XYZ file of C-alpha atoms in Angstrom:
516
model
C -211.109 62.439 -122.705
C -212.218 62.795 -126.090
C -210.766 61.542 -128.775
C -211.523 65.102 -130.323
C -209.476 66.525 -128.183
C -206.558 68.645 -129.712
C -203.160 67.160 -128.551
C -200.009 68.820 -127.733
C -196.649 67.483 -129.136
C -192.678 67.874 -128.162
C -190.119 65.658 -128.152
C -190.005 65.365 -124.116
C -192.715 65.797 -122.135
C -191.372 65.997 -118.087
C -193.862 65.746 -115.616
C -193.158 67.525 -112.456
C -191.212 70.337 -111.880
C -188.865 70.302 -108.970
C -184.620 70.378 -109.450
C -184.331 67.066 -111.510
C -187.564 67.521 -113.788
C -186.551 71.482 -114.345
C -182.585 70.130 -114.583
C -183.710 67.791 -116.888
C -185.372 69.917 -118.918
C -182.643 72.611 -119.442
C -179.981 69.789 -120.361
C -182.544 68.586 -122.975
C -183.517 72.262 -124.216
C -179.410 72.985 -124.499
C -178.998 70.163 -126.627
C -182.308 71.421 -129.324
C -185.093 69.482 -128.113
C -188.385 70.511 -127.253
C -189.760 70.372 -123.518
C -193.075 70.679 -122.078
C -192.549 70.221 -118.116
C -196.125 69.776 -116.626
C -196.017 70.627 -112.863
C -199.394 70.252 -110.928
C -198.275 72.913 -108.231
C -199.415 76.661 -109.364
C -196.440 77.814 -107.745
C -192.812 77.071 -106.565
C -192.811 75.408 -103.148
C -191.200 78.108 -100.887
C -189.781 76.241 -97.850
C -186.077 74.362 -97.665
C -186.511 70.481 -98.049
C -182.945 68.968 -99.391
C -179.652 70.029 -97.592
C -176.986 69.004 -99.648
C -175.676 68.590 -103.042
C -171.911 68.002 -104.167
C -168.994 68.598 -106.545
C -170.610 66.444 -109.070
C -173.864 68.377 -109.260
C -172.231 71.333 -109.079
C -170.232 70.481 -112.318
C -173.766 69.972 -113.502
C -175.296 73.342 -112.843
C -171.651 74.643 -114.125
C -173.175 73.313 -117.795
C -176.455 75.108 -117.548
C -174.813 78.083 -116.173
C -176.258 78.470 -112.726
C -173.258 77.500 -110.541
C -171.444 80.157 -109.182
C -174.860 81.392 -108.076
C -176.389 78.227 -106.369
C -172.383 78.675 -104.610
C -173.086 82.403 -103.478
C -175.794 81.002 -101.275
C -174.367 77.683 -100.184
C -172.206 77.478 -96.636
C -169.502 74.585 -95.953
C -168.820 72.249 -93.087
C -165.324 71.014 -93.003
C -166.622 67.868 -91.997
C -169.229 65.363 -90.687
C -169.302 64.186 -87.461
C -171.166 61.162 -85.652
C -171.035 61.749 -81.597
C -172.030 60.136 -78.750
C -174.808 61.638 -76.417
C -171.517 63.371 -74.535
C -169.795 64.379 -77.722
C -167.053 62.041 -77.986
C -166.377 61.203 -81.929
C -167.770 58.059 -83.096
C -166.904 58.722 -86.821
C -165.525 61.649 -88.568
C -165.626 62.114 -92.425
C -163.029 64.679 -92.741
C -162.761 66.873 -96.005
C -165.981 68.411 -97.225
C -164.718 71.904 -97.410
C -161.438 70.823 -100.331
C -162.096 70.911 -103.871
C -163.467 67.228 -104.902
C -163.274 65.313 -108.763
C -166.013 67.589 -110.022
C -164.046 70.633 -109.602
C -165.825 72.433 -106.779
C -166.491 71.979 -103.175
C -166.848 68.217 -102.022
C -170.278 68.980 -100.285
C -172.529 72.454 -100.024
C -175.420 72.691 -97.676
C -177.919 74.424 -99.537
C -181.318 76.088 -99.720
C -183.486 74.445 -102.067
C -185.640 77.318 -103.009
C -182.756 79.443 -104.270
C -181.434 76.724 -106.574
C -184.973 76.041 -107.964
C -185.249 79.896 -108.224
C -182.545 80.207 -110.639
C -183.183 76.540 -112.251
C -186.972 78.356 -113.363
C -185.048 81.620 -114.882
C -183.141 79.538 -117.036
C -186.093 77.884 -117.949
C -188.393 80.843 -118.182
C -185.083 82.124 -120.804
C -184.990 78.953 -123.022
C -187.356 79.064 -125.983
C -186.861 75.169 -126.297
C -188.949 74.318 -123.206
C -192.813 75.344 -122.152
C -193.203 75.369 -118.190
C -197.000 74.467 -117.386
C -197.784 74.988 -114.020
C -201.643 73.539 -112.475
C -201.555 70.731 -114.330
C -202.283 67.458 -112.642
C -201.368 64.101 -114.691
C -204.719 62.495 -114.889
C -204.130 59.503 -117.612
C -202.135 57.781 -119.930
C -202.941 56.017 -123.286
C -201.630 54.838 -126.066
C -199.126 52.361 -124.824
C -195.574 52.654 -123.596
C -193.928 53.347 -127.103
C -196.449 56.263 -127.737
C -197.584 58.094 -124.483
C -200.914 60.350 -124.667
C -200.599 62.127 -121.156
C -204.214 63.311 -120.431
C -203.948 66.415 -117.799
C -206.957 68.238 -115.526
C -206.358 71.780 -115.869
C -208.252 74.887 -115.064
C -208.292 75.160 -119.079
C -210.159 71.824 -119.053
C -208.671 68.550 -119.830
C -205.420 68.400 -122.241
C -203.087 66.363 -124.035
C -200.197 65.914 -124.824
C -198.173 63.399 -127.031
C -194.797 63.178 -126.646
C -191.680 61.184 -128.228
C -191.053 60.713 -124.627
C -192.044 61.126 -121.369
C -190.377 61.251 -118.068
C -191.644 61.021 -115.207
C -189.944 63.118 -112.388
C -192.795 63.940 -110.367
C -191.710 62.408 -106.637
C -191.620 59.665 -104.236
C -195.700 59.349 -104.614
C -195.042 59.399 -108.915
C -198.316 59.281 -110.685
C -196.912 58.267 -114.035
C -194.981 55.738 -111.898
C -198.211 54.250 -110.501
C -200.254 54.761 -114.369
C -197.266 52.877 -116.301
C -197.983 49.964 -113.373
C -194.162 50.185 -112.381
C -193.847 48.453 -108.834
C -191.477 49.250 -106.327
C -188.173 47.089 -104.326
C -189.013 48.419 -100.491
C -185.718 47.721 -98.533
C -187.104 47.971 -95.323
C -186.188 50.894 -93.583
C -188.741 53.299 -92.213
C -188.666 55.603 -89.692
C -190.341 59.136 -88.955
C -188.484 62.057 -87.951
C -189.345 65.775 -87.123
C -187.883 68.385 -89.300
C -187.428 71.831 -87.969
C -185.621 74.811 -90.026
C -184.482 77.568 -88.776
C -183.454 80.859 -90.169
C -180.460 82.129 -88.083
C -180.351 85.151 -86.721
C -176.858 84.639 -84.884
C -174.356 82.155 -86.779
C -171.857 82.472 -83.466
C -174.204 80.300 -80.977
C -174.458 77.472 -84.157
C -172.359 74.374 -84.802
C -169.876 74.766 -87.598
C -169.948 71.191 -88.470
C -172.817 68.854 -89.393
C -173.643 66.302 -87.059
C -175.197 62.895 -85.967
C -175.684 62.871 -82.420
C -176.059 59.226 -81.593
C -178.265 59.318 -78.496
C -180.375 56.821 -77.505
C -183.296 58.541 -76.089
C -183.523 61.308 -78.638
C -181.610 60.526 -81.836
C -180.883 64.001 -83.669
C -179.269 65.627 -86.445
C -177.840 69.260 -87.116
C -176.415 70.445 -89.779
C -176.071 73.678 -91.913
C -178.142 74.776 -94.945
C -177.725 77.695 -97.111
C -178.889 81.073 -97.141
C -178.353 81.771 -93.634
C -180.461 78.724 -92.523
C -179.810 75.307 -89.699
C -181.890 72.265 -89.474
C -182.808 69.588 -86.917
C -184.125 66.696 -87.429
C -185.213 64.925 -84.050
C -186.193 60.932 -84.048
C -189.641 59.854 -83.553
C -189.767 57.527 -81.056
C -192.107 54.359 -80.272
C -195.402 55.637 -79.108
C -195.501 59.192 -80.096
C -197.332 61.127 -82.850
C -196.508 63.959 -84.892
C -198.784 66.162 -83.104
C -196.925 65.439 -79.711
C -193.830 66.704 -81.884
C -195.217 69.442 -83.786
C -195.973 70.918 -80.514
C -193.947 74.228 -80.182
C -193.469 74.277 -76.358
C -192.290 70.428 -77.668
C -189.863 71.868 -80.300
C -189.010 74.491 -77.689
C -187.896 71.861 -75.324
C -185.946 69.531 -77.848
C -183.787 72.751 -78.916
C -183.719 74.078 -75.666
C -179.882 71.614 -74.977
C -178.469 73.370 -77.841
C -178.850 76.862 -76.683
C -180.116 78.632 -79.379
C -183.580 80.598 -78.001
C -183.442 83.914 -79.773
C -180.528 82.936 -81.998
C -183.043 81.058 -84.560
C -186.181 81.278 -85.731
C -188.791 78.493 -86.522
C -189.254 78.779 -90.299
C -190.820 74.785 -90.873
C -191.485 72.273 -88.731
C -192.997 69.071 -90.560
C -193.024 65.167 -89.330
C -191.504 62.964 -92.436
C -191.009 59.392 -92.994
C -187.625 58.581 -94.154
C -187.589 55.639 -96.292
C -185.563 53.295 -99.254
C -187.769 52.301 -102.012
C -186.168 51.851 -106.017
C -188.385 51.429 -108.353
C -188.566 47.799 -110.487
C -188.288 49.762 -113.597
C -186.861 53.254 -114.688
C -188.070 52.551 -118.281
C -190.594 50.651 -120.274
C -191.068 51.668 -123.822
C -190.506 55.766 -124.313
C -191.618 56.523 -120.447
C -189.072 57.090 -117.715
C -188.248 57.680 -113.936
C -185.854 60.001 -112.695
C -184.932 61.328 -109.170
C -187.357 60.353 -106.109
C -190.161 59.027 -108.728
C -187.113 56.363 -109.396
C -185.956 55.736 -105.925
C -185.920 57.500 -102.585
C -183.512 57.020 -99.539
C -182.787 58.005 -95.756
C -181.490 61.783 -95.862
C -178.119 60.248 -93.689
C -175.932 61.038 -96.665
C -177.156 63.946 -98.297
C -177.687 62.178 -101.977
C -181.274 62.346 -102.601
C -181.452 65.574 -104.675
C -177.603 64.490 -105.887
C -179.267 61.265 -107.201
C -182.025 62.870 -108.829
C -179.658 65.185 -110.866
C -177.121 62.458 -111.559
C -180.248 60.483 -113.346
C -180.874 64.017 -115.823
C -177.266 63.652 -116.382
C -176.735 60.475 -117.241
C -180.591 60.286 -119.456
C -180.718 63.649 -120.921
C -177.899 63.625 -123.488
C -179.035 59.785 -125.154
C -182.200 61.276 -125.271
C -180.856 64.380 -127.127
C -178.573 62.079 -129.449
C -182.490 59.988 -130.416
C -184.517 62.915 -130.763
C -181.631 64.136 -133.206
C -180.779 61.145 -134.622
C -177.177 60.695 -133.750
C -178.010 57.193 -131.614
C -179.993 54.375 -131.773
C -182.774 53.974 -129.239
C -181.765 50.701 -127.849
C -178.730 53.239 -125.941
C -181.476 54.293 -124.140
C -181.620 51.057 -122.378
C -178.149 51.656 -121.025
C -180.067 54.043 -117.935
C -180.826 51.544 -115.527
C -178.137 49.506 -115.695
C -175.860 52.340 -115.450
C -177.340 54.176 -112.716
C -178.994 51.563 -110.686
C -176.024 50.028 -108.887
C -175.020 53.633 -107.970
C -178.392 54.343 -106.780
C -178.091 51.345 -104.566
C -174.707 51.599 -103.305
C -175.522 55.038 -102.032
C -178.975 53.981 -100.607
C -177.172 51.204 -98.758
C -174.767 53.609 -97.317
C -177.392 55.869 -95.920
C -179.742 53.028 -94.300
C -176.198 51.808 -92.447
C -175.701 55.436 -91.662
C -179.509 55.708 -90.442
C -179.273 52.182 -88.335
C -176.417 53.436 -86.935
C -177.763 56.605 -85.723
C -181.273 55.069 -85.006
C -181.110 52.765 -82.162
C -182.434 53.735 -79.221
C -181.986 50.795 -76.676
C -179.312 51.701 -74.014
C -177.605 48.444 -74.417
C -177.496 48.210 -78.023
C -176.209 51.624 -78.243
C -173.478 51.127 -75.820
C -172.188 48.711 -77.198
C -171.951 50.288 -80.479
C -170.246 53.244 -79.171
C -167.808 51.243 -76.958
C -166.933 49.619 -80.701
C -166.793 52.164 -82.547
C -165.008 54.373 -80.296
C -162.184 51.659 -80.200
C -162.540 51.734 -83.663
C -161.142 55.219 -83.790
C -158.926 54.816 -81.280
C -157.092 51.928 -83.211
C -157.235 54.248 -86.054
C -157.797 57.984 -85.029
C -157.450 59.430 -89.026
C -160.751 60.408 -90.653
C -162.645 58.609 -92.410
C -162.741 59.576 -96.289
C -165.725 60.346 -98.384
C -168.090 56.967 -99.325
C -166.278 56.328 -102.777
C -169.920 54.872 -104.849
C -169.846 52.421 -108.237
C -168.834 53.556 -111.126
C -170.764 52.681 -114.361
C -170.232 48.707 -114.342
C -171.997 48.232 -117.642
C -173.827 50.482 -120.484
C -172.334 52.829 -123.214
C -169.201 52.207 -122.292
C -165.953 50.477 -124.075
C -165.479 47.454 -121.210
C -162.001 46.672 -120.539
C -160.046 49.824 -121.450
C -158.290 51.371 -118.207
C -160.821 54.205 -116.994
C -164.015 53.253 -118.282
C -167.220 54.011 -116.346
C -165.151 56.243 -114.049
C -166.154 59.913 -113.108
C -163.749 62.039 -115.106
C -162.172 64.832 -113.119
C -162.625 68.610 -113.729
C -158.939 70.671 -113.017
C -159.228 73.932 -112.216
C -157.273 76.815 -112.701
C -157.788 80.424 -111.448
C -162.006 81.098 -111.739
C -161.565 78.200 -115.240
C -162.425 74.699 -115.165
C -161.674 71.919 -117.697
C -165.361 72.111 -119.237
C -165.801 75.753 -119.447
C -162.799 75.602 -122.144
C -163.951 72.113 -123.748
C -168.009 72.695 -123.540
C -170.613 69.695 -122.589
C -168.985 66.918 -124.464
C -168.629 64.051 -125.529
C -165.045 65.034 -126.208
C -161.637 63.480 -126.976
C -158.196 64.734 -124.917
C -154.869 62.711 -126.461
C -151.270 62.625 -125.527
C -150.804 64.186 -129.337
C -152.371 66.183 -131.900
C -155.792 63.266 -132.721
C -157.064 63.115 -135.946
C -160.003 65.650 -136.403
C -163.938 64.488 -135.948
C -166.634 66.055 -137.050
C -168.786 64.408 -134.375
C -166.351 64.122 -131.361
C -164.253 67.159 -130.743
C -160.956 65.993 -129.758
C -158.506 67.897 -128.308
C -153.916 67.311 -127.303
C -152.759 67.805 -124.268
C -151.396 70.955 -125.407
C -154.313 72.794 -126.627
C -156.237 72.468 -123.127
C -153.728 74.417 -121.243
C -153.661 75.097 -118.854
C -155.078 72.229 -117.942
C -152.814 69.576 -119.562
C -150.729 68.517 -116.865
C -153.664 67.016 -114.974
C -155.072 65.326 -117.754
C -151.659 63.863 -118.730
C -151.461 62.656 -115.551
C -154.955 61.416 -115.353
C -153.467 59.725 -118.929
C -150.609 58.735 -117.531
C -152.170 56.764 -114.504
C -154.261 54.875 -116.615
C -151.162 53.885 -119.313
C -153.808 55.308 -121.992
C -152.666 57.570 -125.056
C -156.420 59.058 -125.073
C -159.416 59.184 -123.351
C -163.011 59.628 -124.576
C -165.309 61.670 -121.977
C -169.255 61.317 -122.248
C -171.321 64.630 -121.861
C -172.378 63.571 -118.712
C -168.540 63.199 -117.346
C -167.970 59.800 -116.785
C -165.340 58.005 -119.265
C -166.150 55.972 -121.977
C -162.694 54.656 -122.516
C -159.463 54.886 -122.996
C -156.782 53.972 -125.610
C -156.179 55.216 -129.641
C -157.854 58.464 -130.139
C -159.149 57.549 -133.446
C -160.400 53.893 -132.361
C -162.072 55.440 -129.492
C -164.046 57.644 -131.672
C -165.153 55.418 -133.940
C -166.093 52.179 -131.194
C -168.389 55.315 -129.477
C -170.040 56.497 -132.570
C -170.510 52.552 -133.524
C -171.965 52.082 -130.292
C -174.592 54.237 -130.336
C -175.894 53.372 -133.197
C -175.993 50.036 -132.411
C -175.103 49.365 -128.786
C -176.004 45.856 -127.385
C -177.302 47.537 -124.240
C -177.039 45.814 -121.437
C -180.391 44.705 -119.952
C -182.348 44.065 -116.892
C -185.721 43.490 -118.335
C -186.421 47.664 -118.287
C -186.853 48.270 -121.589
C -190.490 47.342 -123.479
C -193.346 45.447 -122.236
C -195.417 44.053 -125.032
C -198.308 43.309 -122.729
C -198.479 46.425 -121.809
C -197.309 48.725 -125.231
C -200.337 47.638 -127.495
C -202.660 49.084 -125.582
C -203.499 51.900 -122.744
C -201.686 52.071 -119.707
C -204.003 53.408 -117.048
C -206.204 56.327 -116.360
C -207.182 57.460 -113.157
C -208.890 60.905 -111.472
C -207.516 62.570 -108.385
């Protein structure tokens, strides 16, 4: 590219735009900083790919304003069931229809268009953030503390220099591959055919989701939203997608569940499920987030949840830098706070997926014959994977409640954050001193949603606790001490590190440049 060439500027620049680029990009916007999202797609992909998201991201979506509208087109499964070949219950995870932490349903089976749909309106509304679609990363100088993205467009080639880039642009991430990030495979890979459905009678369907543990044809079916079902049917030694693509094929693997003329064929696609995280999530001002980050086995619905979790967690230290209420070196605090999360959950799904996956006769009675004995010895369901909270980061270590996941009361159509806004915030016991930069709030004037936090307060033996915007606690103790240990710490936080943060060898001059 020339070095004539005029260059763009913002504060973020976000490279791809699916949910946690666009989600990303709105909790950035909120917070007054600029956004260019650069998406190489012309236009929205159209067809269902994630299933699931949960309370959590919910309470996310809540913030920008979309949530009771992803809801209106979500359905529920009051639970999750793992079954034998003959339908006897291996494993049931019992509850996903109650009210979870986050304040809404524990898990919604969704359609991914529709929430991208209404993620893009909020965008196309906020003046904060530029959506250009058809542009394809091509390059990237200048060094990991001063990206130059270089983009092919049908404009001709552009640039853009950001304060920082993120890269959120999938499991096959191109600024991933230009910053020379590498990637932790943990071995697991197997390929699976998809097939959607739009539903034309709900009657003839499951109501729960399900793993059907059957040797000769593992298969999953659960709900989606928007009046949709999926199956996903195990590829098995010696067969190739075409074999599976094959609609008498697909015909003949639905044909058990009785649904001919109940459902229609809306995809059908052959994917590779894998777990891959990648070595680093930052070096210098360039980041991963979502499936550029890490990707994992679909078992337990928490790839588009982890995705959204990472915008959480990086968009508001961004916002503090770019506004100068923080230090940079909080930045460093991403990895090490979301990694072990990332990992727990990926670890969960590849048991779920071995579990499910094992197709010798043998090996998968004797599986059910333990598990099966399992539940007899102890017939109550299983409850919800509980993952890591935030081990180490921007949080005060040692007070009771730090690093957890704060939880969201509800009252009537209220919840906690539509009367206390994104946060960070303070709730005491009594009236806290006033803070300019920390809202703080007693017990009283949150009603009516005091008696849960005083016993969330009282559990923990803590007069106060400080909440971060993205809803997990900083600490607990003295209102007043907390606020001023969190506004010392980020301006000065000894971030914990895991050797994400700057490369020299690699921020003093280009990074890569490549044309595809």
């Amino acid at each position: 590219m020339s070095s004539s060439t005029k260059a763009d500027s913002c504060d973020v620049l976000i490279v791809g735009a699916g949910p946690t680029g666009l989600t990303l990009a709105l909790l950035l916007a909120r917070r007054g900083v600029t956004v260019i999202v650069a998406e190489r797609a012309t236009e929205p992909y159209a067809l269902p790919r994630a299933a699931h998201i949960d309370h959590q991201i919910l309470r996310v979506f809540q913030e920008l304003g979309i949530a009771e509208a992803i809801v209106a087109t979500c359905r529920h499964s009051p639970r999750y069931d793992f079954v034998t070949a003959d339908g006897q219950v291996l494993l049931r995870l019992d509850g996903a229809d109650r009210i979870a932490a986050g304040g809404w349903h524990s898990a919604n089976m969704i359609h991914q268009p529709s929430i991208e749909r209404l993620l893009r309106e909020a965008v196309a509304a906020q003046p904060n953030i530029e959506l250009r679609a058809g542009w394809r990363l091509t390059g990237l100088g200048g060094g990991c503390d001063a990206p130059a993205a270089e983009f092919a467009t049908e404009q001709g080639a552009q640039l853009v220099r950001p304060r920082f880039l993120v890269g959120a642009d999938g499991a096959r991430s191109t600024v991933r591959d230009l910053a020379g990030i590498g990637i932790d495979d943990l071995d697991f890979d197997e390929s699976w055919l998809i097939v959607d459905t739009i539903v034309n009678d709900v009657s003839r369907l499951p109501e729960v989701n399900l793993q059907v543990c059957d040797p000769t044809r593992p298969t999953t079916c659960v709900l989606m939203g928007e009046g949709r079902h999926r199956w996903e049917f195990m590829v098995k030694p010696g067969e190739t997608p075409d074999d599976l693509l094959d609609d008498p094929m697909i015909g003949r693997l639905l044909e058990p569940w009785d649904v001919a003329g109940a459902v229609e064929i809306e995809r059908k696609a052959v994917y590779r499920f894998s777990a891959r995280i990648a070595e680093q999530w930052q070096r210098g001002a360039i980041f991963l987030a979502g499936d550029a980050a890490h990707q994992m086995p679909p078992f337990a619905g928490q790839g588009l949840c982890s995705g959204i979790r990472d915008a959480a967690n990086l968009a508001w230290k961004i916002a503090a830098v770019v506004k100068g209420e923080a230090a940079a070196a909080i930045l460093e605090t991403y990895q090490p706070e979301r990694e072990p999360n990332v990992r727990a959950i990926v670890g969960l799904a590849m048991m779920m997926g071995r579990t499910v996956c094992i197709t010798d006769p043998d090996a998968a009675a004797a599986r059910d014959a333990q598990m099966l004995a399992a539940r007899a010895a102890n017939p109550q369901s299983a409850a919800a994977a509980a993952f890591p909270d935030i081990l180490t980061g921007l949080i005060h270590a040692g007070t009771p409640g730090a690093g957890s996941y704060f939880p969201q009361p509800k009252a009537g159509p209220r919840r906690l954050d539509d009367l206390l806004g994104p946060g960070p915030w303070v709730v005491a016991r009594e009236t806290p001193p006033s803070s300019s930069a920390v809202p703080c709030y007693s017990l009283d004037d949150i009603e009516p949603f005091g008696a849960e936090v005083r016993h969330w307060l009282d559990d923990h033996g803590a007069e106060a606790v400080l909440v971060r915007a993205d809803r997990y606690v900083f600490g607990s103790g003295p209102a007043d001490e907390l606020t001023a240990r969190y506004l010392a710490d980020l301006r000065g936080h000894p971030a914990a590190r895991s050797g994400q943060g700057r490369d020299p060898a690699i921020s003093d001059r280009g990074i890569a440049s490549v044309s595809r």
